[in-house]
Amino acid sequence: MTEYSFILKYRLSDEDRDADALVERLGEAGCTDALVGVGIAGRLALDFTREAGSAREAVRSALTDIKVAIPTATLVEAAPDLVGLTDVADLMGVARQSMRKLMLGHDDFPLPVHDGSVVLWHLADVLEWLDGRKGYEPDPVVRETAAAARAVNIARESHRYMTDAPENLKRLVA
């Protein structure tokens, strides 16, 4: 068993705004390994450190536990997933400029998810790219957790958009 650290963020329905009741229900559902954050009205963040056989199993069991405790909550994001260069540099223990130089010096650096005034990558993609490069040794547990978070976020977005997509678009991406 390995400990996996990840964050799940939710939007709450109007009937689920009582923080004390939420914490109690989450505890009863098995989320005693999460720090509960309710600082923003209508939002919930759960910072987990969960033991499991894999990161996917840890995240999946947490999602299931939350669904039992708060069935009307809507998943907003799983983390760690979307990151900027500064986030990656901090994680790898190097200066942002070093990471930027590495990114600009290699044509095969992962493509960003968003490229604008803020540039974002899937952390799992960047860690996979860094793995085995001289001087970079991404933590395999962080890499596995980032891949699990990316999978959850992609599935959530796919479901959200495919539910409303026209039939001809569904056939194109199937």
mmCIF file of C-alpha atoms in Angstrom:
data_model
loop_
_atom_site.group_PDB
_atom_site.id
_atom_site.type_symbol
_atom_site.label_atom_id
_atom_site.label_comp_id
_atom_site.label_asym_id
_atom_site.label_seq_id
_atom_site.Cartn_x
_atom_site.Cartn_y
_atom_site.Cartn_z
ATOM 1 C CA MET A 1 0.000 0.000 0.000
ATOM 2 C CA THR A 2 1.197 3.486 -0.884
ATOM 3 C CA GLU A 3 0.042 6.913 0.322
ATOM 4 C CA TYR A 4 -1.333 9.141 -2.420
ATOM 5 C CA SER A 5 -1.967 12.867 -1.943
ATOM 6 C CA PHE A 6 -4.548 14.584 -4.118
ATOM 7 C CA ILE A 7 -7.278 17.220 -3.980
ATOM 8 C CA LEU A 8 -10.877 16.940 -5.130
ATOM 9 C CA LYS A 9 -12.849 20.168 -5.577
ATOM 10 C CA TYR A 10 -16.644 20.305 -5.706
ATOM 11 C CA ARG A 11 -19.506 22.708 -6.267
ATOM 12 C CA LEU A 12 -22.236 22.245 -3.667
ATOM 13 C CA SER A 13 -25.983 22.450 -4.107
ATOM 14 C CA ASP A 14 -27.955 24.911 -1.994
ATOM 15 C CA GLU A 15 -29.121 22.179 0.394
ATOM 16 C CA ASP A 16 -25.507 21.116 1.128
ATOM 17 C CA ARG A 17 -24.087 24.344 2.564
ATOM 18 C CA ASP A 18 -23.923 23.416 6.274
ATOM 19 C CA ALA A 19 -20.182 22.856 6.828
ATOM 20 C CA ASP A 20 -20.551 20.939 10.106
ATOM 21 C CA ALA A 21 -23.113 18.555 8.592
ATOM 22 C CA LEU A 22 -20.880 18.030 5.534
ATOM 23 C CA VAL A 23 -17.843 17.176 7.647
ATOM 24 C CA GLU A 24 -19.887 14.684 9.677
ATOM 25 C CA ARG A 25 -21.356 13.028 6.559
ATOM 26 C CA LEU A 26 -17.929 12.849 4.913
ATOM 27 C CA GLY A 27 -16.473 11.193 8.007
ATOM 28 C CA GLU A 28 -19.280 8.643 8.092
ATOM 29 C CA ALA A 29 -18.661 7.877 4.403
ATOM 30 C CA GLY A 30 -14.962 7.140 4.983
ATOM 31 C CA CYS A 31 -13.311 10.466 4.187
ATOM 32 C CA THR A 32 -11.480 10.686 7.514
ATOM 33 C CA ASP A 33 -8.210 10.867 5.553
ATOM 34 C CA ALA A 34 -9.103 14.240 4.019
ATOM 35 C CA LEU A 35 -8.674 17.792 5.182
ATOM 36 C CA VAL A 36 -11.960 19.554 4.421
ATOM 37 C CA GLY A 37 -11.950 23.113 3.083
ATOM 38 C CA VAL A 38 -15.161 25.146 2.884
ATOM 39 C CA GLY A 39 -13.702 28.665 2.650
ATOM 40 C CA ILE A 40 -15.593 29.637 -0.510
ATOM 41 C CA ALA A 41 -19.387 29.662 -0.315
ATOM 42 C CA GLY A 42 -20.879 26.839 -2.355
ATOM 43 C CA ARG A 43 -17.514 25.106 -2.828
ATOM 44 C CA LEU A 44 -15.793 22.207 -1.111
ATOM 45 C CA ALA A 45 -12.169 21.114 -1.366
ATOM 46 C CA LEU A 46 -10.942 17.826 0.043
ATOM 47 C CA ASP A 47 -7.187 17.372 0.450
ATOM 48 C CA PHE A 48 -6.671 13.606 0.692
ATOM 49 C CA THR A 49 -3.780 11.465 1.816
ATOM 50 C CA ARG A 50 -5.167 8.011 1.082
ATOM 51 C CA GLU A 51 -3.525 4.609 1.190
ATOM 52 C CA ALA A 52 -4.281 2.320 -1.720
ATOM 53 C CA GLY A 53 -2.745 -0.131 -4.141
ATOM 54 C CA SER A 54 -2.640 2.517 -6.891
ATOM 55 C CA ALA A 55 -3.355 6.210 -7.404
ATOM 56 C CA ARG A 56 -6.381 5.390 -9.559
ATOM 57 C CA GLU A 57 -7.760 3.196 -6.786
ATOM 58 C CA ALA A 58 -7.163 5.928 -4.191
ATOM 59 C CA VAL A 59 -8.878 8.613 -6.275
ATOM 60 C CA ARG A 60 -11.715 6.314 -7.361
ATOM 61 C CA SER A 61 -12.484 5.266 -3.775
ATOM 62 C CA ALA A 62 -12.457 8.901 -2.630
ATOM 63 C CA LEU A 63 -14.838 9.889 -5.438
ATOM 64 C CA THR A 64 -17.144 7.027 -4.437
ATOM 65 C CA ASP A 65 -17.046 7.999 -0.753
ATOM 66 C CA ILE A 66 -17.879 11.617 -1.573
ATOM 67 C CA LYS A 67 -20.752 10.568 -3.839
ATOM 68 C CA VAL A 68 -22.210 8.577 -0.938
ATOM 69 C CA ALA A 69 -21.811 11.485 1.496
ATOM 70 C CA ILE A 70 -22.881 14.318 -0.820
ATOM 71 C CA PRO A 71 -24.737 12.906 -3.836
ATOM 72 C CA THR A 72 -25.713 16.358 -5.144
ATOM 73 C CA ALA A 73 -22.124 17.715 -5.205
ATOM 74 C CA THR A 74 -20.592 18.305 -8.644
ATOM 75 C CA LEU A 75 -16.919 17.555 -9.219
ATOM 76 C CA VAL A 76 -15.075 20.641 -10.456
ATOM 77 C CA GLU A 77 -11.477 19.418 -10.557
ATOM 78 C CA ALA A 78 -9.057 16.746 -9.427
ATOM 79 C CA ALA A 79 -5.497 17.813 -8.615
ATOM 80 C CA PRO A 80 -2.590 17.684 -9.137
ATOM 81 C CA ASP A 81 -3.247 18.107 -12.829
ATOM 82 C CA LEU A 82 -3.138 21.515 -14.502
ATOM 83 C CA VAL A 83 0.132 23.334 -13.784
ATOM 84 C CA GLY A 84 2.259 26.205 -14.992
ATOM 85 C CA LEU A 85 6.022 26.167 -15.420
ATOM 86 C CA THR A 86 6.537 27.629 -11.959
ATOM 87 C CA ASP A 87 4.583 24.731 -10.427
ATOM 88 C CA VAL A 88 6.701 22.183 -12.296
ATOM 89 C CA ALA A 89 9.932 23.984 -11.406
ATOM 90 C CA ASP A 90 8.955 24.061 -7.718
ATOM 91 C CA LEU A 91 8.076 20.369 -7.795
ATOM 92 C CA MET A 92 11.399 19.481 -9.426
ATOM 93 C CA GLY A 93 13.414 21.805 -7.156
ATOM 94 C CA VAL A 94 14.762 24.018 -9.937
ATOM 95 C CA ALA A 95 14.353 27.662 -10.897
ATOM 96 C CA ARG A 96 11.501 28.607 -13.211
ATOM 97 C CA GLN A 97 14.041 29.941 -15.724
ATOM 98 C CA SER A 98 15.753 26.532 -15.844
ATOM 99 C CA MET A 99 12.431 24.866 -16.617
ATOM 100 C CA ARG A 100 11.629 27.511 -19.246
ATOM 101 C CA LYS A 101 15.026 27.018 -20.893
ATOM 102 C CA LEU A 102 14.439 23.260 -20.947
ATOM 103 C CA MET A 103 10.976 23.738 -22.462
ATOM 104 C CA LEU A 104 12.189 26.147 -25.170
ATOM 105 C CA GLY A 105 15.189 23.984 -26.003
ATOM 106 C CA HIS A 106 13.199 20.885 -26.910
ATOM 107 C CA ASP A 107 10.639 20.608 -29.703
ATOM 108 C CA ASP A 108 9.148 17.523 -28.096
ATOM 109 C CA PHE A 109 8.207 19.252 -24.812
ATOM 110 C CA PRO A 110 4.526 18.425 -24.139
ATOM 111 C CA LEU A 111 1.977 20.702 -25.759
ATOM 112 C CA PRO A 112 0.093 22.905 -23.308
ATOM 113 C CA VAL A 113 -3.577 22.398 -22.532
ATOM 114 C CA HIS A 114 -3.997 26.168 -22.592
ATOM 115 C CA ASP A 115 -1.632 28.615 -24.282
ATOM 116 C CA GLY A 116 -2.344 32.264 -23.550
ATOM 117 C CA SER A 117 -1.375 34.802 -20.928
ATOM 118 C CA VAL A 118 -1.338 31.796 -18.590
ATOM 119 C CA VAL A 119 0.113 28.594 -20.041
ATOM 120 C CA LEU A 120 -1.006 25.289 -18.506
ATOM 121 C CA TRP A 121 0.079 21.696 -18.962
ATOM 122 C CA HIS A 122 -1.119 18.394 -17.607
ATOM 123 C CA LEU A 123 1.410 17.660 -14.862
ATOM 124 C CA ALA A 124 1.481 13.960 -15.795
ATOM 125 C CA ASP A 125 2.556 14.816 -19.366
ATOM 126 C CA VAL A 126 5.430 17.014 -18.182
ATOM 127 C CA LEU A 127 6.599 14.524 -15.533
ATOM 128 C CA GLU A 128 6.512 11.719 -18.097
ATOM 129 C CA TRP A 129 8.602 13.855 -20.456
ATOM 130 C CA LEU A 130 11.075 14.737 -17.693
ATOM 131 C CA ASP A 131 11.462 11.137 -16.528
ATOM 132 C CA GLY A 132 14.885 9.845 -17.505
ATOM 133 C CA ARG A 133 16.247 13.215 -18.575
ATOM 134 C CA LYS A 134 19.605 14.037 -17.046
ATOM 135 C CA GLY A 135 19.185 15.704 -13.656
ATOM 136 C CA TYR A 136 15.438 15.108 -13.409
ATOM 137 C CA GLU A 137 13.880 12.313 -11.410
ATOM 138 C CA PRO A 138 10.139 12.887 -10.935
ATOM 139 C CA ASP A 139 8.686 11.175 -7.883
ATOM 140 C CA PRO A 140 6.894 8.082 -9.268
ATOM 141 C CA VAL A 141 4.044 8.442 -6.736
ATOM 142 C CA VAL A 142 3.449 12.071 -7.765
ATOM 143 C CA ARG A 143 3.643 11.045 -11.417
ATOM 144 C CA GLU A 144 1.087 8.263 -10.887
ATOM 145 C CA THR A 145 -1.207 10.569 -8.894
ATOM 146 C CA ALA A 146 -1.012 13.269 -11.566
ATOM 147 C CA ALA A 147 -1.961 10.706 -14.224
ATOM 148 C CA ALA A 148 -4.972 9.615 -12.145
ATOM 149 C CA ALA A 149 -6.078 13.241 -11.657
ATOM 150 C CA ARG A 150 -5.678 13.925 -15.390
ATOM 151 C CA ALA A 151 -7.820 10.876 -16.215
ATOM 152 C CA VAL A 152 -10.580 12.054 -13.858
ATOM 153 C CA ASN A 153 -10.560 15.587 -15.283
ATOM 154 C CA ILE A 154 -10.586 14.411 -18.893
ATOM 155 C CA ALA A 155 -13.425 11.975 -18.181
ATOM 156 C CA ARG A 156 -15.395 14.703 -16.384
ATOM 157 C CA GLU A 157 -14.960 17.161 -19.258
ATOM 158 C CA SER A 158 -15.713 14.528 -21.906
ATOM 159 C CA HIS A 159 -18.905 13.508 -20.172
ATOM 160 C CA ARG A 160 -19.975 17.114 -19.700
ATOM 161 C CA TYR A 161 -19.498 18.051 -23.339
ATOM 162 C CA MET A 162 -20.587 14.796 -24.944
ATOM 163 C CA THR A 163 -23.884 14.880 -23.085
ATOM 164 C CA ASP A 164 -24.818 18.066 -24.964
ATOM 165 C CA ALA A 165 -22.902 17.419 -28.193
ATOM 166 C CA PRO A 166 -24.730 17.014 -31.482
ATOM 167 C CA GLU A 167 -24.873 13.426 -32.768
ATOM 168 C CA ASN A 168 -22.562 14.168 -35.727
ATOM 169 C CA LEU A 169 -19.855 15.424 -33.348
ATOM 170 C CA LYS A 170 -20.238 12.366 -31.103
ATOM 171 C CA ARG A 171 -19.552 10.146 -34.131
ATOM 172 C CA LEU A 172 -16.408 12.129 -35.017
ATOM 173 C CA VAL A 173 -14.786 11.728 -31.602
ATOM 174 C CA ALA A 174 -15.940 8.163 -30.900
#
